[in-house]
Short mmCIF file of C-alpha atoms in Angstrom, two decimals:
data_model
loop_
_atom_site.label_atom_id
_atom_site.label_comp_id
_atom_site.label_asym_id
_atom_site.label_seq_id
_atom_site.Cartn_x
_atom_site.Cartn_y
_atom_site.Cartn_z
CA MET N 1 -0.01 -0.10 -0.14
CA GLU N 2 2.74 2.58 1.25
CA ASN N 3 4.11 2.03 -2.40
CA LEU N 4 0.96 2.16 -4.32
CA SER N 5 0.67 5.40 -1.88
CA ALA N 6 4.21 7.15 -3.05
CA LYS N 7 3.60 6.05 -7.17
CA LEU N 8 0.52 8.19 -6.97
CA ARG N 9 2.11 10.74 -5.19
CA TYR N 10 5.38 10.82 -7.75
CA ASN N 11 2.25 10.85 -10.45
CA ASN N 12 0.11 13.46 -9.29
CA VAL N 13 3.32 15.52 -9.17
CA VAL N 14 4.56 14.58 -12.30
CA ASN N 15 1.11 15.97 -13.75
CA THR N 16 0.81 19.03 -11.92
CA ILE N 17 4.55 19.73 -13.28
CA LYS N 18 2.77 18.94 -17.32
CA ALA N 19 -0.08 21.08 -16.09
CA LEU N 20 2.25 23.82 -15.20
CA ILE N 21 4.06 24.04 -18.18
CA ARG N 22 1.30 23.42 -20.53
CA ILE N 23 0.01 26.59 -19.42
CA MET N 24 2.93 28.47 -19.96
CA ARG N 25 1.40 27.62 -23.66
CA PRO N 26 4.64 26.82 -25.48
CA LYS N 27 3.92 26.00 -28.79
CA GLN N 28 3.50 30.02 -28.61
CA TRP N 29 6.91 30.18 -28.13
CA THR N 30 7.82 30.41 -32.23
CA LYS N 31 6.59 34.52 -31.62
CA ASN N 32 9.65 35.17 -29.57
CA LEU N 33 11.77 34.35 -32.21
CA ILE N 34 11.57 37.97 -33.89
CA VAL N 35 13.87 38.43 -30.86
CA PHE N 36 16.60 37.59 -33.57
CA ALA N 37 15.66 39.32 -36.66
CA ALA N 38 17.84 41.90 -34.96
CA LEU N 39 20.66 39.87 -34.92
CA LEU N 40 20.46 38.64 -38.91
CA PHE N 41 19.62 41.87 -40.35
CA SER N 42 22.35 43.60 -38.42
CA ASP N 43 24.85 41.33 -40.20
CA ASN N 44 25.76 39.81 -36.71
CA LEU N 45 24.04 36.18 -36.93
CA PHE N 46 27.67 34.33 -36.56
CA ASN N 47 29.04 36.51 -34.23
CA MET N 48 29.11 33.93 -31.73
CA GLU N 49 28.80 36.45 -28.61
CA LEU N 50 25.84 38.37 -29.14
CA LEU N 51 24.16 34.89 -30.68
CA LYS N 52 24.39 34.06 -27.24
CA LEU N 53 22.99 36.97 -26.06
CA SER N 54 19.87 36.65 -28.26
CA VAL N 55 19.24 33.04 -27.52
CA SER N 56 19.36 33.84 -23.44
CA GLY N 57 16.89 36.75 -24.79
CA PHE N 58 14.42 34.86 -26.54
CA PHE N 59 14.50 31.60 -24.02
CA LEU N 60 13.66 34.94 -21.47
CA PHE N 61 10.85 36.82 -23.29
CA CYS N 62 9.17 32.86 -23.20
CA MET N 63 9.26 33.26 -20.10
CA PHE N 64 8.06 36.88 -19.93
CA SER N 65 5.51 35.26 -22.35
CA GLY N 66 4.43 32.29 -20.64
CA SER N 67 3.97 33.69 -17.71
CA VAL N 68 1.17 36.42 -18.91
CA TYR N 69 0.14 33.59 -20.82
CA VAL N 70 -1.32 32.27 -17.41
CA ILE N 71 -2.44 35.00 -15.76
CA ASN N 72 -4.56 35.03 -19.16
CA ASP N 73 -6.04 31.33 -18.56
CA ILE N 74 -6.64 32.29 -14.57
CA VAL N 75 -8.46 35.68 -16.19
CA ASP N 76 -10.63 34.06 -18.84
CA ILE N 77 -11.11 30.48 -16.97
CA GLU N 78 -14.83 30.84 -16.97
CA LYS N 79 -14.55 31.64 -20.46
CA ASP N 80 -12.16 28.87 -21.35
CA ARG N 81 -14.43 26.22 -20.11
CA LYS N 82 -17.46 26.85 -22.80
CA HIS N 83 -15.41 27.39 -25.67
CA PRO N 84 -14.84 24.06 -27.71
CA LYS N 85 -10.55 23.70 -27.69
CA LYS N 86 -9.90 26.02 -24.49
CA CYS N 87 -12.20 23.75 -22.46
CA LYS N 88 -8.92 21.36 -22.83
CA ARG N 89 -6.05 24.05 -21.52
CA PRO N 90 -5.14 22.88 -17.82
CA LEU N 91 -6.69 25.57 -16.15
CA PRO N 92 -10.19 25.12 -17.41
CA ALA N 93 -10.20 21.60 -17.64
CA GLY N 94 -9.38 21.34 -13.94
CA HIS N 95 -6.02 19.58 -14.02
CA ILE N 96 -4.22 22.21 -11.52
CA SER N 97 -5.82 25.00 -9.41
CA VAL N 98 -6.10 29.01 -9.77
CA ARG N 99 -3.81 28.50 -6.74
CA GLN N 100 -1.55 26.93 -7.96
CA ALA N 101 -1.10 28.82 -11.32
CA LEU N 102 -1.01 31.96 -9.44
CA GLY N 103 2.21 30.47 -7.16
CA PHE N 104 3.73 28.95 -9.95
CA VAL N 105 3.61 32.65 -12.84
CA ILE N 106 4.96 34.70 -9.02
CA ILE N 107 8.04 32.47 -9.06
CA ILE N 108 8.60 32.26 -12.62
CA PHE N 109 7.95 35.85 -13.44
CA SER N 110 10.30 36.93 -10.12
CA LEU N 111 13.19 34.77 -11.51
CA THR N 112 12.92 36.25 -15.42
CA VAL N 113 12.89 39.77 -13.84
CA LEU N 114 16.18 39.25 -12.37
CA ALA N 115 17.88 36.78 -15.32
CA SER N 116 17.44 39.39 -17.24
CA TYR N 117 18.14 42.12 -15.20
CA ARG N 118 21.40 40.34 -15.21
CA LEU N 119 21.54 39.64 -18.30
CA ASN N 120 20.60 43.37 -19.74
CA PRO N 121 18.81 46.22 -17.14
CA LEU N 122 17.05 47.44 -19.93
CA PHE N 123 16.22 44.36 -21.97
CA SER N 124 14.65 43.90 -18.42
CA ALA N 125 12.49 47.03 -18.37
CA ILE N 126 11.45 46.06 -21.16
CA GLY N 127 10.03 42.61 -20.50
CA ILE N 128 8.33 44.23 -17.36
CA ALA N 129 6.93 46.62 -20.20
CA TYR N 130 5.79 43.83 -23.04
CA PHE N 131 4.35 41.80 -18.82
CA ILE N 132 2.42 44.34 -18.03
CA LEU N 133 0.70 45.42 -21.46
CA VAL N 134 -0.14 42.16 -22.44
CA THR N 135 -1.96 41.95 -18.42
CA PHE N 136 -3.76 45.00 -19.04
CA TYR N 137 -4.89 44.02 -22.44
CA SER N 138 -5.81 40.64 -20.44
CA PHE N 139 -7.87 42.34 -17.77
CA TYR N 140 -9.28 45.40 -19.97
CA LEU N 141 -7.98 45.95 -23.56
CA LYS N 142 -8.33 42.70 -24.89
CA ASN N 143 -12.39 44.45 -24.66
CA VAL N 144 -11.79 47.73 -26.45
CA VAL N 145 -11.81 47.27 -30.47
CA ILE N 146 -9.03 48.17 -32.37
CA LEU N 147 -7.03 48.54 -29.74
CA ASP N 148 -7.14 45.01 -28.67
CA VAL N 149 -5.28 44.17 -31.58
CA MET N 150 -3.07 46.90 -31.65
CA THR N 151 -1.86 45.80 -28.65
CA ILE N 152 -1.13 43.18 -29.68
CA ALA N 153 1.36 44.19 -32.44
CA LEU N 154 2.66 45.88 -29.58
CA GLY N 155 3.64 43.18 -28.05
CA PHE N 156 5.49 42.32 -31.27
CA VAL N 157 7.60 45.45 -31.26
CA LEU N 158 8.52 45.07 -28.13
CA ARG N 159 9.80 41.62 -28.67
CA ALA N 160 11.65 43.14 -31.68
CA VAL N 161 13.11 45.90 -29.83
CA GLY N 162 14.67 43.68 -27.06
CA GLY N 163 16.56 41.72 -29.36
CA THR N 164 18.20 44.76 -30.74
CA VAL N 165 19.05 46.12 -26.96
CA LEU N 166 20.48 42.74 -26.71
CA ILE N 167 23.44 43.04 -28.98
CA HIS N 168 23.55 47.16 -28.82
CA VAL N 169 22.37 47.51 -32.56
CA LYS N 170 20.44 50.88 -33.91
CA ILE N 171 16.81 50.09 -34.50
CA SER N 172 15.63 49.81 -37.58
CA PRO N 173 12.65 51.51 -38.44
CA TRP N 174 11.80 48.94 -40.96
CA LEU N 175 12.00 46.45 -38.71
CA LEU N 176 9.68 48.01 -36.55
CA LEU N 177 6.69 48.23 -39.31
CA CYS N 178 6.95 45.12 -40.71
CA THR N 179 6.63 44.02 -37.44
CA ILE N 180 3.48 45.89 -36.71
CA LEU N 181 2.23 44.75 -39.98
CA LEU N 182 2.57 41.63 -40.09
CA SER N 183 1.55 41.43 -36.22
CA MET N 184 -1.38 42.90 -37.04
CA PHE N 185 -2.72 40.51 -39.40
CA LEU N 186 -1.94 37.83 -37.58
CA ALA N 187 -4.42 39.13 -35.16
CA LEU N 188 -7.06 40.11 -37.28
CA HIS N 189 -7.07 36.81 -39.31
CA LYS N 190 -7.13 35.46 -35.32
CA ARG N 191 -10.29 37.69 -34.87
CA LYS N 192 -12.10 36.44 -37.87
CA SER N 193 -11.83 32.62 -37.03
CA GLU N 194 -13.12 34.21 -33.42
CA LEU N 195 -16.30 35.55 -35.32
CA GLU N 196 -16.37 32.66 -37.62
CA LEU N 197 -17.00 30.13 -33.90
CA VAL N 198 -19.86 32.16 -32.88
CA ALA N 199 -21.63 32.00 -36.13
CA ASN N 200 -21.50 28.87 -35.40
CA GLY N 201 -23.09 28.68 -32.05
CA ASN N 202 -20.25 28.97 -29.53
CA LYS N 203 -21.22 31.23 -26.86
CA GLY N 204 -18.44 31.08 -25.42
CA SER N 205 -16.15 33.87 -27.24
CA ARG N 206 -14.77 37.16 -27.01
CA LYS N 207 -17.02 39.92 -25.61
CA ILE N 208 -14.96 41.80 -27.99
CA LEU N 209 -16.16 40.24 -31.09
CA GLU N 210 -19.31 41.90 -30.80
CA ASP N 211 -18.25 45.06 -32.36
CA TYR N 212 -16.27 43.31 -35.02
CA THR N 213 -18.09 42.20 -38.43
CA PRO N 214 -16.71 40.19 -40.70
CA GLU N 215 -16.97 43.22 -43.38
CA LEU N 216 -14.83 45.38 -40.97
CA ILE N 217 -11.90 42.33 -40.63
CA ASN N 218 -12.05 41.76 -44.76
CA ASP N 219 -11.28 44.97 -45.07
CA MET N 220 -8.95 46.25 -42.72
CA LEU N 221 -7.25 42.56 -43.86
CA HIS N 222 -7.38 43.83 -47.18
CA ILE N 223 -5.59 47.22 -45.75
CA VAL N 224 -2.84 45.49 -43.47
CA THR N 225 -2.10 42.36 -45.96
CA SER N 226 -1.13 44.96 -48.66
CA SER N 227 0.67 47.41 -46.50
CA THR N 228 2.38 44.80 -45.17
CA VAL N 229 3.84 43.65 -48.94
CA MET N 230 4.76 47.58 -49.28
CA ALA N 231 6.87 47.93 -46.55
CA TYR N 232 8.64 44.55 -47.39
CA SER N 233 9.27 45.29 -50.62
CA LEU N 234 10.19 48.69 -49.94
CA TYR N 235 12.98 47.67 -47.54
CA THR N 236 14.44 45.59 -49.92
CA PHE N 237 14.82 48.50 -52.00
CA THR N 238 15.99 50.97 -49.59
CA GLY N 239 17.00 49.30 -46.43
CA THR N 240 19.89 46.94 -47.46
CA HIS N 241 23.17 46.99 -48.69
CA SER N 242 22.13 44.41 -51.12
CA ILE N 243 19.71 44.83 -54.17
CA TYR N 244 19.57 40.84 -54.72
CA MET N 245 17.38 41.40 -51.21
CA MET N 246 14.40 42.09 -53.61
CA SER N 247 14.57 38.07 -54.64
CA THR N 248 13.20 37.79 -50.88
CA ILE N 249 9.76 39.71 -52.07
CA PRO N 250 8.22 36.26 -53.42
CA PHE N 251 8.97 34.42 -50.35
CA VAL N 252 7.05 37.60 -48.32
CA ILE N 253 4.20 37.10 -50.43
CA TYR N 254 4.11 33.34 -50.96
CA GLY N 255 3.70 32.91 -46.73
CA ILE N 256 1.05 35.38 -46.44
CA PHE N 257 -0.80 34.22 -49.23
CA ARG N 258 -0.35 30.20 -47.60
CA TYR N 259 -1.69 31.57 -44.37
CA GLN N 260 -4.63 33.09 -45.65
CA TYR N 261 -5.16 29.57 -47.82
CA ILE N 262 -4.86 27.89 -44.20
CA ALA N 263 -6.67 30.54 -42.35
CA HIS N 264 -10.35 30.18 -44.72
CA THR N 265 -9.88 26.47 -45.60
CA LYS N 266 -8.42 24.57 -42.40
CA ASP N 267 -9.62 26.63 -39.92
CA MET N 268 -6.46 27.68 -37.97
CA GLY N 269 -6.59 31.18 -38.02
CA GLU N 270 -7.26 31.69 -34.26
CA ASN N 271 -4.42 29.58 -33.72
CA PRO N 272 -1.40 31.12 -35.95
CA GLU N 273 1.35 29.09 -33.92
CA LEU N 274 -0.04 25.64 -34.96
CA VAL N 275 -0.15 26.78 -38.25
CA LEU N 276 3.61 27.89 -38.29
CA LEU N 277 4.40 24.49 -36.56
CA ASN N 278 2.53 21.98 -38.65
CA ASP N 279 2.51 23.55 -41.93
CA ILE N 280 5.26 21.89 -44.21
CA PRO N 281 4.77 24.72 -47.07
CA LEU N 282 4.45 27.60 -44.90
CA ILE N 283 7.25 26.47 -43.40
CA VAL N 284 10.11 25.52 -46.09
CA ASN N 285 10.04 29.07 -47.59
CA ILE N 286 9.98 30.05 -44.54
CA LEU N 287 13.21 28.00 -44.22
CA LEU N 288 13.94 29.33 -47.47
CA TRP N 289 13.18 33.18 -46.34
CA VAL N 290 15.85 32.46 -44.04
CA VAL N 291 18.09 30.90 -45.78
CA SER N 292 17.94 33.83 -49.08
CA CYS N 293 18.57 36.62 -46.76
CA ILE N 294 21.74 35.08 -45.05
CA VAL N 295 23.27 34.18 -47.96
CA ILE N 296 22.63 37.69 -49.80
CA LEU N 297 22.91 40.04 -46.90
CA TYR N 298 26.54 38.24 -45.61
CA TRP N 299 27.87 36.70 -48.83
CA LEU N 300 26.54 39.04 -51.56
#
């Protein structure tokens, strides 16, 4: 009996740890890869010292963003229980308690702030600003039409700025502009997918969706999509030391069109992180874009 009891306690601890890791949404950490953008486009990709700094910054931002996801799930626990997919998350599913999640996020956030401050005080300030911004989003801004998607975009901008601060390079306005537009593109597709859930009878969706219509989101997507392609194209014309960067424009166009195709036909627009992890053509396209940028920036 003692062995059985010990085994049950061990399994409970393991399952709790797994649930605590899941609540930080590791699949969404791909969004933090934008931290490496400054390293790539500042011609420092093969500088080992700066590469280590960027890798450290990436993992620290994963902890900052993971902490925010825990706060968001605590706030939305009742709504998530009514959602067809979100009800399977650790908190609404009852795998961990609100008290456990709250204690966990306090520990993780405190350790992340300490580690990031030792790495770079300004980077730490940016991480804290990101945490405050997205926490404010969870409590209020996600219910304010238009500002909700703009807040998501600002979160990506802070990630990109954090990457530049770590390696002490000048912040490129092109990097900020392309980041804002691309993140709004993803956020608007997320809202569009959520609207489709409402149309299909889901009653546990965000209240903010009452202020959006399919026509409004389509109009906004038309503007953001064309602006994204134009901004990146202008960057390749004027913002680099090689005219060959123009050859990477087709990869960006294909990536945007491929994502729209997936969002429309496979009902995955609500989860952009799953698209980035599961769609092979999109993954290959992104890798080809990265390789092309490296070859052009560093060898041509």
